[in-house]
PDB file of C-alpha atoms in Angstrom:
ATOM      1  CA  UNK A   1       0.462   0.115   0.322  1.00  0.00           C
ATOM      2  CA  UNK A   2       1.263   3.948   0.337  1.00  0.00           C
ATOM      3  CA  UNK A   3       1.663   5.908   3.784  1.00  0.00           C
ATOM      4  CA  UNK A   4       1.050   9.583   3.619  1.00  0.00           C
ATOM      5  CA  UNK A   5       3.592  10.728   5.785  1.00  0.00           C
ATOM      6  CA  UNK A   6       5.173  14.281   6.530  1.00  0.00           C
ATOM      7  CA  UNK A   7       7.490  15.286   3.665  1.00  0.00           C
ATOM      8  CA  UNK A   8      10.179  15.530   6.720  1.00  0.00           C
ATOM      9  CA  UNK A   9      10.925  12.063   7.342  1.00  0.00           C
ATOM     10  CA  UNK A  10      11.675  11.194   3.826  1.00  0.00           C
ATOM     11  CA  UNK A  11      14.744   9.961   2.166  1.00  0.00           C
ATOM     12  CA  UNK A  12      14.889  13.178  -0.549  1.00  0.00           C
ATOM     13  CA  UNK A  13      14.710  15.773   2.455  1.00  0.00           C
ATOM     14  CA  UNK A  14      17.268  14.640   3.830  1.00  0.00           C
ATOM     15  CA  UNK A  15      18.849  14.238   0.674  1.00  0.00           C
ATOM     16  CA  UNK A  16      17.943  18.325   0.557  1.00  0.00           C
ATOM     17  CA  UNK A  17      19.407  19.402   3.758  1.00  0.00           C
ATOM     18  CA  UNK A  18      16.560  18.171   5.778  1.00  0.00           C
ATOM     19  CA  UNK A  19      14.057  20.180   6.783  1.00  0.00           C
ATOM     20  CA  UNK A  20      16.048  23.326   8.477  1.00  0.00           C
ATOM     21  CA  UNK A  21      15.491  27.104   7.092  1.00  0.00           C
ATOM     22  CA  UNK A  22      14.441  27.808   4.309  1.00  0.00           C
ATOM     23  CA  UNK A  23      12.987  25.054   4.104  1.00  0.00           C
ATOM     24  CA  UNK A  24      13.481  22.904   0.426  1.00  0.00           C
ATOM     25  CA  UNK A  25      10.965  21.540  -1.168  1.00  0.00           C
ATOM     26  CA  UNK A  26      11.349  17.951  -0.050  1.00  0.00           C
ATOM     27  CA  UNK A  27      10.996  18.485   3.080  1.00  0.00           C
ATOM     28  CA  UNK A  28       6.912  20.603   2.681  1.00  0.00           C
ATOM     29  CA  UNK A  29       3.987  18.469   3.411  1.00  0.00           C
ATOM     30  CA  UNK A  30       3.297  15.109   2.583  1.00  0.00           C
ATOM     31  CA  UNK A  31       3.999  12.483   0.532  1.00  0.00           C
ATOM     32  CA  UNK A  32       3.147   9.336  -0.917  1.00  0.00           C
ATOM     33  CA  UNK A  33       5.586   5.987  -0.026  1.00  0.00           C
ATOM     34  CA  UNK A  34       5.611   3.064  -0.656  1.00  0.00           C
ATOM     35  CA  UNK A  35       4.769   0.742   3.139  1.00  0.00           C
ATOM     36  CA  UNK A  36       3.586  -2.248   4.211  1.00  0.00           C
ATOM     37  CA  UNK A  37       0.484  -2.320   6.554  1.00  0.00           C
ATOM     38  CA  UNK A  38       0.224  -6.702   7.209  1.00  0.00           C
ATOM     39  CA  UNK A  39      -0.983  -6.621  10.463  1.00  0.00           C
ATOM     40  CA  UNK A  40      -2.533  -3.861  11.199  1.00  0.00           C
ATOM     41  CA  UNK A  41      -5.972  -3.554  12.468  1.00  0.00           C
ATOM     42  CA  UNK A  42      -8.966  -1.851   9.755  1.00  0.00           C
ATOM     43  CA  UNK A  43      -9.254   1.935   9.542  1.00  0.00           C
ATOM     44  CA  UNK A  44     -12.037   3.517  10.642  1.00  0.00           C
ATOM     45  CA  UNK A  45     -12.903   0.136  12.964  1.00  0.00           C
ATOM     46  CA  UNK A  46     -13.033   0.821  17.306  1.00  0.00           C
ATOM     47  CA  UNK A  47     -12.536  -2.551  18.798  1.00  0.00           C
ATOM     48  CA  UNK A  48     -14.736  -2.025  20.633  1.00  0.00           C
ATOM     49  CA  UNK A  49     -18.956   0.299  20.174  1.00  0.00           C
ATOM     50  CA  UNK A  50     -21.525   0.272  22.107  1.00  0.00           C
ATOM     51  CA  UNK A  51     -24.561   1.144  21.882  1.00  0.00           C
ATOM     52  CA  UNK A  52     -28.437   1.495  23.997  1.00  0.00           C
ATOM     53  CA  UNK A  53     -31.851   3.138  24.135  1.00  0.00           C
ATOM     54  CA  UNK A  54     -34.314   3.797  26.977  1.00  0.00           C
ATOM     55  CA  UNK A  55     -37.335   5.138  26.332  1.00  0.00           C
ATOM     56  CA  UNK A  56     -40.515   5.807  28.569  1.00  0.00           C
ATOM     57  CA  UNK A  57     -44.284   7.161  28.305  1.00  0.00           C
ATOM     58  CA  UNK A  58     -46.595   8.273  30.288  1.00  0.00           C
ATOM     59  CA  UNK A  59     -50.214   8.382  29.138  1.00  0.00           C
ATOM     60  CA  UNK A  60     -51.268  11.889  31.129  1.00  0.00           C
ATOM     61  CA  UNK A  61     -55.317  12.321  32.557  1.00  0.00           C
ATOM     62  CA  UNK A  62     -57.830  12.417  30.195  1.00  0.00           C
ATOM     63  CA  UNK A  63     -57.259  14.853  27.659  1.00  0.00           C
ATOM     64  CA  UNK A  64     -53.757  16.029  28.491  1.00  0.00           C
ATOM     65  CA  UNK A  65     -52.329  13.706  25.651  1.00  0.00           C
ATOM     66  CA  UNK A  66     -48.665  11.660  27.128  1.00  0.00           C
ATOM     67  CA  UNK A  67     -44.921  12.244  27.457  1.00  0.00           C
ATOM     68  CA  UNK A  68     -42.163  10.658  25.674  1.00  0.00           C
ATOM     69  CA  UNK A  69     -38.601  10.669  27.498  1.00  0.00           C
ATOM     70  CA  UNK A  70     -35.761   9.269  25.544  1.00  0.00           C
ATOM     71  CA  UNK A  71     -32.175   7.815  26.181  1.00  0.00           C
ATOM     72  CA  UNK A  72     -29.771   7.614  23.792  1.00  0.00           C
ATOM     73  CA  UNK A  73     -25.479   6.621  25.220  1.00  0.00           C
ATOM     74  CA  UNK A  74     -23.241   5.367  22.816  1.00  0.00           C
ATOM     75  CA  UNK A  75     -19.519   4.217  23.346  1.00  0.00           C
ATOM     76  CA  UNK A  76     -16.352   3.843  20.406  1.00  0.00           C
ATOM     77  CA  UNK A  77     -13.027   3.031  21.589  1.00  0.00           C
ATOM     78  CA  UNK A  78     -10.275   4.953  20.060  1.00  0.00           C
ATOM     79  CA  UNK A  79      -9.165   4.131  16.180  1.00  0.00           C
ATOM     80  CA  UNK A  80      -7.582   4.838  13.353  1.00  0.00           C
ATOM     81  CA  UNK A  81      -8.175   6.628  10.329  1.00  0.00           C
ATOM     82  CA  UNK A  82      -5.247   5.444   8.168  1.00  0.00           C
ATOM     83  CA  UNK A  83      -3.016   2.342   8.579  1.00  0.00           C
ATOM     84  CA  UNK A  84       0.069   4.823   9.152  1.00  0.00           C
ATOM     85  CA  UNK A  85      -1.491   5.523  12.962  1.00  0.00           C
ATOM     86  CA  UNK A  86      -0.668   8.929  12.270  1.00  0.00           C
ATOM     87  CA  UNK A  87      -4.294   9.994  12.489  1.00  0.00           C
ATOM     88  CA  UNK A  88      -6.357   8.813  15.736  1.00  0.00           C
ATOM     89  CA  UNK A  89      -9.907   9.470  16.647  1.00  0.00           C
ATOM     90  CA  UNK A  90      -9.816   8.815  21.089  1.00  0.00           C
ATOM     91  CA  UNK A  91     -12.550   6.257  22.659  1.00  0.00           C
ATOM     92  CA  UNK A  92     -16.039   9.044  23.008  1.00  0.00           C
ATOM     93  CA  UNK A  93     -19.113   8.893  24.252  1.00  0.00           C
ATOM     94  CA  UNK A  94     -22.351  10.332  23.603  1.00  0.00           C
ATOM     95  CA  UNK A  95     -25.259  11.226  25.119  1.00  0.00           C
ATOM     96  CA  UNK A  96     -28.523  12.516  23.949  1.00  0.00           C
ATOM     97  CA  UNK A  97     -32.173  12.285  24.823  1.00  0.00           C
ATOM     98  CA  UNK A  98     -35.541  14.316  24.206  1.00  0.00           C
ATOM     99  CA  UNK A  99     -38.686  14.950  26.079  1.00  0.00           C
ATOM    100  CA  UNK A 100     -41.840  15.063  24.005  1.00  0.00           C
ATOM    101  CA  UNK A 101     -44.945  15.992  24.703  1.00  0.00           C
ATOM    102  CA  UNK A 102     -48.122  14.914  22.402  1.00  0.00           C
ATOM    103  CA  UNK A 103     -51.586  15.584  22.335  1.00  0.00           C
ATOM    104  CA  UNK A 104     -54.101  13.446  22.997  1.00  0.00           C
ATOM    105  CA  UNK A 105     -55.645  13.897  18.742  1.00  0.00           C
ATOM    106  CA  UNK A 106     -51.234  12.939  18.435  1.00  0.00           C
ATOM    107  CA  UNK A 107     -51.712  15.714  16.581  1.00  0.00           C
ATOM    108  CA  UNK A 108     -49.736  18.603  18.071  1.00  0.00           C
ATOM    109  CA  UNK A 109     -45.709  18.378  20.069  1.00  0.00           C
ATOM    110  CA  UNK A 110     -43.363  19.900  21.543  1.00  0.00           C
ATOM    111  CA  UNK A 111     -39.951  18.335  22.317  1.00  0.00           C
ATOM    112  CA  UNK A 112     -36.895  18.889  23.726  1.00  0.00           C
ATOM    113  CA  UNK A 113     -33.325  17.686  22.390  1.00  0.00           C
ATOM    114  CA  UNK A 114     -30.185  17.648  24.046  1.00  0.00           C
ATOM    115  CA  UNK A 115     -27.549  16.017  21.678  1.00  0.00           C
ATOM    116  CA  UNK A 116     -23.636  15.498  23.347  1.00  0.00           C
ATOM    117  CA  UNK A 117     -24.187  16.492  26.325  1.00  0.00           C
ATOM    118  CA  UNK A 118     -21.243  15.358  27.818  1.00  0.00           C
ATOM    119  CA  UNK A 119     -19.642  17.968  25.839  1.00  0.00           C
ATOM    120  CA  UNK A 120     -17.063  14.752  24.384  1.00  0.00           C
ATOM    121  CA  UNK A 121     -14.824  16.981  21.343  1.00  0.00           C
ATOM    122  CA  UNK A 122     -14.428  14.976  18.784  1.00  0.00           C
ATOM    123  CA  UNK A 123     -14.087  14.669  14.833  1.00  0.00           C
ATOM    124  CA  UNK A 124     -16.103  12.544  11.798  1.00  0.00           C
ATOM    125  CA  UNK A 125     -13.339  12.607   9.267  1.00  0.00           C
ATOM    126  CA  UNK A 126      -9.991  13.483   9.456  1.00  0.00           C
ATOM    127  CA  UNK A 127      -7.710  12.525   5.940  1.00  0.00           C
ATOM    128  CA  UNK A 128      -4.303  13.767   5.134  1.00  0.00           C
ATOM    129  CA  UNK A 129      -4.396  15.547   1.562  1.00  0.00           C
ATOM    130  CA  UNK A 130      -1.173  15.282  -0.280  1.00  0.00           C
ATOM    131  CA  UNK A 131       1.454  17.741  -0.037  1.00  0.00           C
ATOM    132  CA  UNK A 132      -0.755  20.487   2.004  1.00  0.00           C
ATOM    133  CA  UNK A 133      -0.839  18.540   5.108  1.00  0.00           C
ATOM    134  CA  UNK A 134      -4.338  17.134   7.073  1.00  0.00           C
ATOM    135  CA  UNK A 135      -8.137  18.874   7.662  1.00  0.00           C
ATOM    136  CA  UNK A 136     -10.238  17.376  10.441  1.00  0.00           C
ATOM    137  CA  UNK A 137     -14.570  17.539  10.332  1.00  0.00           C
ATOM    138  CA  UNK A 138     -15.016  18.246  14.041  1.00  0.00           C
ATOM    139  CA  UNK A 139     -17.952  16.462  15.689  1.00  0.00           C
ATOM    140  CA  UNK A 140     -21.166  18.465  16.615  1.00  0.00           C
ATOM    141  CA  UNK A 141     -21.152  20.339  19.837  1.00  0.00           C
ATOM    142  CA  UNK A 142     -23.370  19.936  23.320  1.00  0.00           C
ATOM    143  CA  UNK A 143     -26.757  21.089  21.458  1.00  0.00           C
ATOM    144  CA  UNK A 144     -29.958  22.319  22.375  1.00  0.00           C
ATOM    145  CA  UNK A 145     -33.117  22.283  20.568  1.00  0.00           C
ATOM    146  CA  UNK A 146     -36.961  23.157  19.898  1.00  0.00           C
ATOM    147  CA  UNK A 147     -39.191  20.991  18.114  1.00  0.00           C
ATOM    148  CA  UNK A 148     -42.717  21.863  17.487  1.00  0.00           C
ATOM    149  CA  UNK A 149     -44.953  19.167  15.526  1.00  0.00           C
ATOM    150  CA  UNK A 150     -48.153  20.002  13.807  1.00  0.00           C
ATOM    151  CA  UNK A 151     -50.109  16.718  11.590  1.00  0.00           C
ATOM    152  CA  UNK A 152     -53.006  17.995   9.528  1.00  0.00           C
TER     153      UNK A 152
END
């Protein structure tokens, strides 16, 4: 396979004088090099993941509708985004909850939703772009929202 590595770690950079100012072009950014990944774990594949969901429904007195409480908890072990293991995603726990009131006729509902309530900082994607460097897409921060539904 091929690996994306910092150009400053390659023989071409060393031959150009090494990663010292003024930096030679051979030492800037990332480059693809041949690599053997035999025996490595798959990328984007945590060893352990777990997911649990609970829901509670309470019917209110006549004419008042119902209340739903929902909770979702997920866990993921650390994993790597690339076979050379330079881009790691640490383990994380994500918690989401919601509370919904629904009218007796099911025509109206109001929900309050919270996501990532533990405030985990995580990424949903990381990559290396040859030759310029790396970038990441962060996961959503702690968020709260309110939703109103009407059916007709």
